[in-house]
Structures are given as C-alpha cells and as structure tokens.
mmCIF file of C-alpha atoms in Angstrom:
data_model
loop_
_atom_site.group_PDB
_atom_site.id
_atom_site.type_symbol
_atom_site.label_atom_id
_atom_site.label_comp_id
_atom_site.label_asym_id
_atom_site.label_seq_id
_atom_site.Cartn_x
_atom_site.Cartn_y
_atom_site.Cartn_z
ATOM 1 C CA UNK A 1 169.079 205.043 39.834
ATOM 2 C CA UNK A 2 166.529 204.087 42.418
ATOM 3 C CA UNK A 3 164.818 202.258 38.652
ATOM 4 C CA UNK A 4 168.243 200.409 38.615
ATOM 5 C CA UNK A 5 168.340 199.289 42.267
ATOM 6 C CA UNK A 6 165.087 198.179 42.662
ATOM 7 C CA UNK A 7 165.534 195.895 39.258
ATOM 8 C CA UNK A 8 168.315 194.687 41.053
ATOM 9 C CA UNK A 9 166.835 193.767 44.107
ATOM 10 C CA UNK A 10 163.742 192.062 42.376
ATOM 11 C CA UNK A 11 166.674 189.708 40.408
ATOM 12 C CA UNK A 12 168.628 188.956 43.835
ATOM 13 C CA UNK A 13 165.098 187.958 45.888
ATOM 14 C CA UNK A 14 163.924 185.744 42.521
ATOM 15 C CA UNK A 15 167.471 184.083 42.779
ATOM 16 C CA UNK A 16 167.153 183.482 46.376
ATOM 17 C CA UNK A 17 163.751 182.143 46.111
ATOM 18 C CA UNK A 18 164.440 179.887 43.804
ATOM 19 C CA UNK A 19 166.109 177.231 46.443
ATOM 20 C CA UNK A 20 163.897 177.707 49.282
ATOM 21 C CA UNK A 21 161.335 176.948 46.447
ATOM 22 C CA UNK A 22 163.103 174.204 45.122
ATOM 23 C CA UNK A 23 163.561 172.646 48.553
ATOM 24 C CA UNK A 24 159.889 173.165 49.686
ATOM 25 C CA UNK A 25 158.878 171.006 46.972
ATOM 26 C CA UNK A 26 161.373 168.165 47.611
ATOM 27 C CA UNK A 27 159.856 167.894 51.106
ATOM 28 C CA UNK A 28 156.376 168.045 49.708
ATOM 29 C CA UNK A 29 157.404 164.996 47.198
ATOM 30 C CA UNK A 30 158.860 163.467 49.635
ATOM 31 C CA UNK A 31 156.498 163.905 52.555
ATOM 32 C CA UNK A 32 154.052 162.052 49.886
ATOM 33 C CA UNK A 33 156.691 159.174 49.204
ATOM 34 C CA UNK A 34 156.577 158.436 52.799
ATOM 35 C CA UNK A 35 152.861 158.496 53.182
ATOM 36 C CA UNK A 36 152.675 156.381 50.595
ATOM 37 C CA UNK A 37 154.732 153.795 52.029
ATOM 38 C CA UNK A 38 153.159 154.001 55.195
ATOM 39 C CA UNK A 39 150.915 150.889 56.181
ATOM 40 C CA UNK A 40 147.749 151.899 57.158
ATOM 41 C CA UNK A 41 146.060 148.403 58.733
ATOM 42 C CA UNK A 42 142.139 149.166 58.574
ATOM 43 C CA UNK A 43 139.800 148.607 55.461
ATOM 44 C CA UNK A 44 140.488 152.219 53.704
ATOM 45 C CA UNK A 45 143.672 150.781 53.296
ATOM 46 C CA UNK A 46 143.521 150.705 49.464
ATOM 47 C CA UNK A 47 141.242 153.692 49.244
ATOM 48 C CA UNK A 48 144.326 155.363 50.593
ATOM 49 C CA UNK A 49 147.089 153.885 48.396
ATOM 50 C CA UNK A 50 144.628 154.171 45.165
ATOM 51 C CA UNK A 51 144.060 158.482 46.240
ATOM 52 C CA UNK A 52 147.897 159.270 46.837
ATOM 53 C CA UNK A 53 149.191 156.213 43.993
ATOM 54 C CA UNK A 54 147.098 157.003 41.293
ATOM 55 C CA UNK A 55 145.933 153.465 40.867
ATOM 56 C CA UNK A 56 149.934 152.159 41.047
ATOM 57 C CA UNK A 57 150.444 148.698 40.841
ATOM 58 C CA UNK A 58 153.550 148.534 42.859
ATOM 59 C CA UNK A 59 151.497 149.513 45.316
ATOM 60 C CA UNK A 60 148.506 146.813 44.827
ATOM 61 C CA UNK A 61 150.754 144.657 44.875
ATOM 62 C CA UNK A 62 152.288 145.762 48.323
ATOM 63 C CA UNK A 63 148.853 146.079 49.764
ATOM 64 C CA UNK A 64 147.881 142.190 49.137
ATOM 65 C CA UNK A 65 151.468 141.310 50.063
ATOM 66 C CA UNK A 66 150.498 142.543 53.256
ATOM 67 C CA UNK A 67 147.064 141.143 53.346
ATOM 68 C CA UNK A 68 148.115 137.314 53.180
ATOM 69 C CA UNK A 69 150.823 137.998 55.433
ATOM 70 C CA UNK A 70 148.297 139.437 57.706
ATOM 71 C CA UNK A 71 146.247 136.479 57.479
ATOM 72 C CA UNK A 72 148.712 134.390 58.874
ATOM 73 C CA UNK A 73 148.088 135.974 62.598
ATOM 74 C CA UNK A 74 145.710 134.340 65.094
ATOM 75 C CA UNK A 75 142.722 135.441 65.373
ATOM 76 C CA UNK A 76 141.616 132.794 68.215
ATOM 77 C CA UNK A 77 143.352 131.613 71.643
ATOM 78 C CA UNK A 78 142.021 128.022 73.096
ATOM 79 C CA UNK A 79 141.948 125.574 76.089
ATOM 80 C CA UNK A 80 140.214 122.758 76.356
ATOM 81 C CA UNK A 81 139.865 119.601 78.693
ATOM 82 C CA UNK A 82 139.870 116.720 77.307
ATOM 83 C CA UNK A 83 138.145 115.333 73.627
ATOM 84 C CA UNK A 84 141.095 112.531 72.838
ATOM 85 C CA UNK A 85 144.209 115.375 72.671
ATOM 86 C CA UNK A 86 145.109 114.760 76.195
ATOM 87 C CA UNK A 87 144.289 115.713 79.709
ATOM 88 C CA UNK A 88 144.000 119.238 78.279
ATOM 89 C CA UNK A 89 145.220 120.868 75.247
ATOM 90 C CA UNK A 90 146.077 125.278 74.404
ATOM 91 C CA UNK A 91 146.648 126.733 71.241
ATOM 92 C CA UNK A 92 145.954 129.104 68.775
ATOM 93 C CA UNK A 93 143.114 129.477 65.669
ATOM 94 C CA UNK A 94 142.088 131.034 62.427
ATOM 95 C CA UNK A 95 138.611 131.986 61.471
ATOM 96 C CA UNK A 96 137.364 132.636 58.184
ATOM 97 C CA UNK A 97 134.581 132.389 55.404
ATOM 98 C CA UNK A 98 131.952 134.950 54.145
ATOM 99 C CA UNK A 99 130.389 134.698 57.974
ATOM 100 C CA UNK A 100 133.786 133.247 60.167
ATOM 101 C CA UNK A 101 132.234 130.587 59.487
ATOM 102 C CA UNK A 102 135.061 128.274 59.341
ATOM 103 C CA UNK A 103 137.674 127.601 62.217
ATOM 104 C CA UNK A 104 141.172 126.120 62.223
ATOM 105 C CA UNK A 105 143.201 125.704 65.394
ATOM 106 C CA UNK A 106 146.476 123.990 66.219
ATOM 107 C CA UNK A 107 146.222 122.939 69.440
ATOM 108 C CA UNK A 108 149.533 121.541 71.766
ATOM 109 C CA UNK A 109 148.138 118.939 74.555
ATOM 110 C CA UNK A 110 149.188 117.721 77.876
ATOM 111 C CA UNK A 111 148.326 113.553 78.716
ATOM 112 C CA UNK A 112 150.067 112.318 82.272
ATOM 113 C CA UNK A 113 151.360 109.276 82.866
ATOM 114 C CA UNK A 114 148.843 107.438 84.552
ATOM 115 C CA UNK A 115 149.779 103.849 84.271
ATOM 116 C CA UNK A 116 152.860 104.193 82.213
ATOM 117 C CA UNK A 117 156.145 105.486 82.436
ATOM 118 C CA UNK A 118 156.247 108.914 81.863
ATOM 119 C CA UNK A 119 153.767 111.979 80.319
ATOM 120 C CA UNK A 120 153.351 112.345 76.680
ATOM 121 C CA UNK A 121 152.753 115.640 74.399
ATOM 122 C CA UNK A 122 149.902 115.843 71.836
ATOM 123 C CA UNK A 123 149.483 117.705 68.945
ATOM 124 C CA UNK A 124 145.731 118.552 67.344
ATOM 125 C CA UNK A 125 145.127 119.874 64.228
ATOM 126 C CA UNK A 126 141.056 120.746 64.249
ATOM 127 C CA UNK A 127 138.822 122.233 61.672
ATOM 128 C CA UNK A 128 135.650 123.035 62.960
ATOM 129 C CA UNK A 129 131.907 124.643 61.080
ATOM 130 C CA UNK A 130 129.684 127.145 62.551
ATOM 131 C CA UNK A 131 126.479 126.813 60.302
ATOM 132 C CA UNK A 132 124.587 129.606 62.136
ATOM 133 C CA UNK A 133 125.059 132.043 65.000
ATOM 134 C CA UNK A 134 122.224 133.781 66.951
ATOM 135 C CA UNK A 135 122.956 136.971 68.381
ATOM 136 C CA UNK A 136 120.718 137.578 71.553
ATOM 137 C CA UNK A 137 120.619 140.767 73.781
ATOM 138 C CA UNK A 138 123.118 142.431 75.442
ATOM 139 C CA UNK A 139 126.396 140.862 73.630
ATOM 140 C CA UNK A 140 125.528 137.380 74.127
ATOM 141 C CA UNK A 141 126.018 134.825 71.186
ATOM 142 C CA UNK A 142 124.403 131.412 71.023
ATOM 143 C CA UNK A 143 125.599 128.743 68.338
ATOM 144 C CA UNK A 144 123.280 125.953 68.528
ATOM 145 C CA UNK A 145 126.010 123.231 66.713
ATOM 146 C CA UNK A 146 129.224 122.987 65.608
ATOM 147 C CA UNK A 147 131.030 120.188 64.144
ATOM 148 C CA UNK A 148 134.070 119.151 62.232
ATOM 149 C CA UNK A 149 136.823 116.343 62.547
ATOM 150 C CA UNK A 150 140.137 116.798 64.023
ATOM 151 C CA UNK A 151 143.508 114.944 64.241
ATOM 152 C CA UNK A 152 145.815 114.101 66.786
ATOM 153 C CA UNK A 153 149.215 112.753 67.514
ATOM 154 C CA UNK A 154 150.782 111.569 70.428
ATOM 155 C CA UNK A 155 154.481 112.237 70.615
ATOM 156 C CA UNK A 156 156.810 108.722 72.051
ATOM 157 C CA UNK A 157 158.383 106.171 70.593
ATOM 158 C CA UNK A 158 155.760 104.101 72.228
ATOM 159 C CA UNK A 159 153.454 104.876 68.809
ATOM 160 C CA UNK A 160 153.964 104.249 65.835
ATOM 161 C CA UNK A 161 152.454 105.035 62.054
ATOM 162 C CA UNK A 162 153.050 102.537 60.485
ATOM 163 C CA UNK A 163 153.893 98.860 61.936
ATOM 164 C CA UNK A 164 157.610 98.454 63.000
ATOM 165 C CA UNK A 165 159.588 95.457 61.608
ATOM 166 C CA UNK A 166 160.228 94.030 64.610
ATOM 167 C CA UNK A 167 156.458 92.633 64.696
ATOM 168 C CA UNK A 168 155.542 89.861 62.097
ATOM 169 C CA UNK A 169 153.814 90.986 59.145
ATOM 170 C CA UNK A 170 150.289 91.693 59.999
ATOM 171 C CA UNK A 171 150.431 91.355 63.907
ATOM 172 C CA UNK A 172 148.802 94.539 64.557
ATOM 173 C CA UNK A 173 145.577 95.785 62.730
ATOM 174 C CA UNK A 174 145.930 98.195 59.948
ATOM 175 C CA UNK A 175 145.461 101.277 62.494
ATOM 176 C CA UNK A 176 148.091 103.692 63.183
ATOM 177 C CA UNK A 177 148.767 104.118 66.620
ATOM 178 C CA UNK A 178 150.572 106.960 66.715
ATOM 179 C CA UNK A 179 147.727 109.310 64.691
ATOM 180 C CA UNK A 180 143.611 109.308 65.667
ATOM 181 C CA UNK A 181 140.970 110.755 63.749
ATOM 182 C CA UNK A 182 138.197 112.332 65.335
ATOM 183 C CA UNK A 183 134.592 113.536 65.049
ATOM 184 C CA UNK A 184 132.488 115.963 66.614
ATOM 185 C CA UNK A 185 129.208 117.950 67.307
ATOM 186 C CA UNK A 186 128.599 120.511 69.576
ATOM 187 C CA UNK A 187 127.224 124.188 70.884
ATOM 188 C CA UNK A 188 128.556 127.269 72.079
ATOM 189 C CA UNK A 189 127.501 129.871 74.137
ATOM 190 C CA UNK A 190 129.235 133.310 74.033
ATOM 191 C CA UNK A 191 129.475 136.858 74.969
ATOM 192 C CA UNK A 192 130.826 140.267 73.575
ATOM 193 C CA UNK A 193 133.281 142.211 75.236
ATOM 194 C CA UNK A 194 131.885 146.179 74.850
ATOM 195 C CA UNK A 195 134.151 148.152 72.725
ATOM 196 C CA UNK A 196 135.266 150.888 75.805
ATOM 197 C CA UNK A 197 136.086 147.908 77.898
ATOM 198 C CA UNK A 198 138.271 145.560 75.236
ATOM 199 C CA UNK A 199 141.833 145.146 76.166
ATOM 200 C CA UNK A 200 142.552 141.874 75.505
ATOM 201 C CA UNK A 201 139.450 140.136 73.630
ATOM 202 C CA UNK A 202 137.002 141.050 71.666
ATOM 203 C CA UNK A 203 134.590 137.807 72.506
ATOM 204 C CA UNK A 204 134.637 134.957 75.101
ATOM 205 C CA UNK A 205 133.040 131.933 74.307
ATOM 206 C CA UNK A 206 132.214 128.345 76.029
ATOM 207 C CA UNK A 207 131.235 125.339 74.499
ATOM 208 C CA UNK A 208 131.073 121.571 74.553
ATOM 209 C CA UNK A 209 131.666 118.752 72.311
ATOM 210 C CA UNK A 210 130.931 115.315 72.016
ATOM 211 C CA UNK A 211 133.748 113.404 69.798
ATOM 212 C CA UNK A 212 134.570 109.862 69.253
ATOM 213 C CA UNK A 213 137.827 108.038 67.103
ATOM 214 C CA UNK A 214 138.339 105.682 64.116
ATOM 215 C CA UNK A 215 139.169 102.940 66.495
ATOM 216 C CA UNK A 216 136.291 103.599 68.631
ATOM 217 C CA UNK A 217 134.164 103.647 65.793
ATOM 218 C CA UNK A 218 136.018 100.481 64.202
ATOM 219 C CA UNK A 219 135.346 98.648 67.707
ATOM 220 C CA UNK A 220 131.924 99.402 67.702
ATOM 221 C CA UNK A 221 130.959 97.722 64.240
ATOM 222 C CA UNK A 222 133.314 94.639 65.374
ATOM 223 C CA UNK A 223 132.137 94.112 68.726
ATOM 224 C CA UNK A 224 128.606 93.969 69.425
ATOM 225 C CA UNK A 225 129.165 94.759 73.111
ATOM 226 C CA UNK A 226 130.445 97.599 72.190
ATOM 227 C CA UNK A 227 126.974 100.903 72.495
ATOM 228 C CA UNK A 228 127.386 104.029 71.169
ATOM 229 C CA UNK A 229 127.552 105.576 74.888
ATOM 230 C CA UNK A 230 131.298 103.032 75.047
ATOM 231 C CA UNK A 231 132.703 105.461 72.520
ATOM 232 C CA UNK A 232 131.862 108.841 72.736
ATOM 233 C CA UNK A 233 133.710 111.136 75.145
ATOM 234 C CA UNK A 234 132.688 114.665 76.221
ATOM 235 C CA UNK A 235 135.159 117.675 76.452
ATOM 236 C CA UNK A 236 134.662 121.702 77.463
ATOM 237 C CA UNK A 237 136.703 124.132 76.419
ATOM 238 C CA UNK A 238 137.370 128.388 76.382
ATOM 239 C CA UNK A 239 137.957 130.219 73.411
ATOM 240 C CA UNK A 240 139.144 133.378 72.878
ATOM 241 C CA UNK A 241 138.280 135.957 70.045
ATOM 242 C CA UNK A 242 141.004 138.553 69.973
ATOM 243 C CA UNK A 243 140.268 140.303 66.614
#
C-alpha cells in the first residue's frame, strides 16, 4: 500500500511539474526574444546581437538600419559672426571620415536691414577639411588649417537665380544674385571637456576664417583696382562637439 501511494504521488508531482516547467521555459525564450530586440547603442552592439542571434540576418539587418539612421543626428552645434551668411549665422553639423576629418553644417543666418527695407534670412550649406589635428597637453586641440567652400542663399524676392523677364535679355551679368559661393582657409583652437565633468559637450572649439565670393573674385580679375585685401572678409565662430 504505502508502494502504491508513493507511485502515486511521484505521477501527481511529475504532472504538476510539467506546467511550471513548461512555463519557466516560455519566460526564458522569451526573456531572450526581448533582449534580442533590445537596442544596445555602443560599439558591442553587434557582438551582442551576433552572441544571442546566432549570426541572424534579420538582425544585421536591424543593426545597420539603425546605424544610418543614427548617422543622421548632429554631432556638431555652431555660431558664427559673419563670413558672407549674414550678420551671424547658428546651426547644426556632421563630422565624419577615417579621422572626423570631414565636416558638414547647415547653418540658418541673420542679415539686418541696414540700408534697405527690412532684414533678410540666410541659409549656408558648408563643407569644411581638417587635414591634421595636434593634440597638446591638458585637453587642448590645435588645428593649424581648415578649408572648404560653402554656399549661401539669401531669402527675398529682392534676389533672384536666374534673371527675371522683366529685365532685357542680358541686362544683368550671368551671376545669380540670389546664391554665393564661397571659399575659405582657416585654424582652430580647441579644448576637451574631462569625461566626469561632460554634460552637455564633449569639446569646445574657436576658430577663424578668411573667405571671399565668386563675385568678389570675378571683380577682382575685371577691375584692376580691385587688391586681394578688397575681397576677403574675416569671420569667428564657436563650435560645439556634442558626441
């Protein structure tokens, strides 16, 4: 009898068990599912998705899905005073290459009145090339040039790209006068934020650059009056490293 019973218990417990079982691996699958699927933004990232994935291409995919939407945040804040964008301009930037070399801001501008009727808005697309950087003591960064080209529109219908009808053919030069091209050359001079005092900014640079325009450059070559020193404008400027 007591044989029977305990047979009979040993059945009943198995049968129980077999649920709780049965449940405790559904939460372990699933508790893997979701760790899967969580986004983990630093450079493991696919170490991570390759251990728990086993090498799942659902998952690469996901991962550089992520990565060029990723690229697509600022890495750069700006201001700068003047440079042919207006009395000062703010925006936002991109750096990239092998060695952030490579620099792309959108910039939104600010030119007053002055002599005319009212203030105008600019807009600046700039690409910009950091050859070298030398990194001194104590956090400081010193980039002996930069250069690149930039463009810039001035919002009104007082400009134009292309001549309006209302002129006779030819009146105006060839020259858009609603879009400028510029050059430049420049330096920088920068500084590290340490890493237990970052909130905002990882790096705080200041620079200057020298620039001059197509038409400025145009005028030069056509008037002989015109020096170099007649074309060429100087401008200063923040910008702000916040990855």
């Amino acid at each position: 009898m007591n044989m029977k019973w305990l047979l009979i218990s040993v059945i009943v417990m198995g049968m129980l068990s077999l649920p709780l079982s049965a449940q405790n691996a559904a939460s372990s699958s699933v508790g893997a599912d979701v760790y899967r699927d969580v986004y983990v933004p630093d450079s493991n990232y696919m170490d991570v998705v390759l251990d728990t994935a086993g090498n799942s291409r659902y998952y690469q995919r996901v991962h550089r899905y992520r990565k060029h939407w990723e690229a697509l945040i600022p890495t750069l804040h700006s201001f700068q005073f003047a440079g042919n964008m207006g009395l000062f301009s703010v925006g936002v930037g991109w750096d990239y290459g092998k060695h952030r070399q490579w620099e792309t801001d959108l910039l939104v501008g600010f030119l007053p009145k002055y002599h005319t009727n009212r203030n105008k808005i600019t807009m600046t697309l700039k690409q910009s090339f950091i050859p070298w950087s030398l990194y001194l003591q104590k956090g400081f960064l010193y980039e002996p040039l930069t250069c690149g080209l930039y463009m810039t529109t001035v919002y009104g219908h007082e400009f134009w790209g292309s001549q309006p009808s209302r002129y006779p053919d030819k009146y105006y030069e060839a020259l858009s006068t609603k879009v400028r091209f510029n050059v430049f050359v420049g330096q920088r001079f920068g500084v590290y934020v340490p890493r237990n005092r970052r909130k905002y900014v990882k790096s705080i640079t200041a620079f200057y650059e020298v620039s001059t325009c197509d038409i400025y450059i145009r005028s030069m070559f056509q008037d002989s009056e015109v020096t170099l020193w007649d074309i060429i404008s100087l401008s200063l400027g923040l910008k702000f490293r916040v990855f």
